[in-house]
Amino acid sequence: MTSIAGDAAGLASFRLAKVEALVFRVPVEQPVQTSFGIMHDRPAVLVRVEDTEGAVGWGEIWCNFPSVGAEHRARLLESAVAPILLERAWDTPEQAFDAVSKRLHVLGIQTGEPGTIAQTIAGADIALWDLVARRIGQPLWRLFGGTNRIGVYASGLNPTEPERLAAAKRDEGFRAFKLKVGFGAERDASNLRGLRDLLGDDATLMVDANQAWDVDQAAEMARRLADFRLQWMEEPIPADRPWSEWVQLAGRSPIPLAAGENMRGHAQFAEALSTSAFAVVQPDLGKWGGFSGCLPVARAVLGAGRMFCPHWLGGGIGLVASMHLKAAVGGAGYVEVDANPNPLRELLARPYPAVVEGAVTLCEEPGLGVAPDLDAVRGLRVKHAYR
């Protein structure tokens, strides 16, 4: 049997007895700001799968936007994805991923929600891989042939007093930091100046525009920000712009371009890699693909000589899954760790991995090596009323 985990990974067929979604929300004092919207609370949708022998696996579905999206994704998982997963036994998680994706393809077209459906499938795939790895007693990073130490960076530095949060994260062990931009040229430049003054020349800095500009605006901003010695400029233009615009911008930008969180499917990633536009590629395994889709993409990214840096901005299960994804392939780059306060990060992934000198060392426990502390988050759970 051939698998993304190799020919002799010790995988065995499994049959599921339960597939369920758990929705959580936690209010935050400081909203999370992007150039296109604000998060006034932090949601998370976990996927829990259990096989007929009692083994359990955990996954997570990306659900940050729109603000009502978490409950909807939970209902989609339980109404559309779960019945297919429960129909039969599966030889590998990839087999299930491919089958569910094929079965729900037309539904995605009909509803106009191919992305949302892909997100629910992705969260289920993460859970299936966690389940399988726990069954055979292997941590996922080892099952996929990787090593367990990876670089990380502090993400999501808001445009309001970013130095305060960056200083706290530096003290926690981070050495690389990403600022949200797209809030006006002067404000963006002033924030970067403050961060560089605070963190020094040795710190790695990146920016994320969240699709804020057109090509000319992005090229001008790249020119203005180049003196801050940025590792990359992320999604400076809308992710759905033609490849020709991305190539044009890459030729005009003194800062390397990064994107990928809003790409979906092997074909789109292959097209992106065939251009000269992207120095850094950032699939989000909770938005599309899970491990079954994103691990082949990660290997292709490294094979093309680009930097692979998984995107994640959600709860703890998806974050640790992203760490295993990066650990599986290695290479230069980082895993994104949201810098903003969010109890659903630490409480949903116990024991939460520590950052030491800009890196995380994943544990030897099987699967993801973490699990949610459901007692601690009981008061944060939201009923989504599918059943």
PDB file of C-alpha atoms in Angstrom, residues 22-27 42-44 71 342-344 347-348 373-383:
ATOM      1  CA  LEU A  22     -17.346  20.768  18.694  1.00  0.00           C
ATOM      2  CA  VAL A  23     -17.724  24.549  18.423  1.00  0.00           C
ATOM      3  CA  PHE A  24     -16.066  26.979  20.822  1.00  0.00           C
ATOM      4  CA  ARG A  25     -16.036  30.771  21.103  1.00  0.00           C
ATOM      5  CA  VAL A  26     -14.118  33.013  23.464  1.00  0.00           C
ATOM      6  CA  PRO A  27     -14.472  36.814  23.689  1.00  0.00           C
ATOM      7  CA  ARG A  42     -12.000  33.771  18.684  1.00  0.00           C
ATOM      8  CA  PRO A  43     -13.846  30.730  17.345  1.00  0.00           C
ATOM      9  CA  ALA A  44     -12.718  27.143  16.853  1.00  0.00           C
ATOM     10  CA  GLU A  71     -21.487  26.959  13.515  1.00  0.00           C
ATOM     11  CA  ASN A 342      -6.464  33.131  22.650  1.00  0.00           C
ATOM     12  CA  PRO A 343      -7.292  30.498  25.308  1.00  0.00           C
ATOM     13  CA  LEU A 344      -8.450  28.163  22.512  1.00  0.00           C
ATOM     14  CA  LEU A 347      -6.411  24.816  26.135  1.00  0.00           C
ATOM     15  CA  LEU A 348      -7.263  22.890  22.980  1.00  0.00           C
ATOM     16  CA  ASP A 373      -8.750  19.944  27.770  1.00  0.00           C
ATOM     17  CA  LEU A 374     -12.522  19.710  27.437  1.00  0.00           C
ATOM     18  CA  ASP A 375     -13.166  20.390  31.117  1.00  0.00           C
ATOM     19  CA  ALA A 376     -11.260  23.677  30.932  1.00  0.00           C
ATOM     20  CA  VAL A 377     -13.201  24.877  27.854  1.00  0.00           C
ATOM     21  CA  ARG A 378     -16.602  23.534  28.839  1.00  0.00           C
ATOM     22  CA  GLY A 379     -17.985  27.040  29.422  1.00  0.00           C
ATOM     23  CA  LEU A 380     -16.754  28.169  25.991  1.00  0.00           C
ATOM     24  CA  ARG A 381     -18.556  25.492  23.991  1.00  0.00           C
ATOM     25  CA  VAL A 382     -21.381  26.633  21.693  1.00  0.00           C
ATOM     26  CA  LYS A 383     -24.317  24.490  20.643  1.00  0.00           C
TER      27      LYS A 383
END
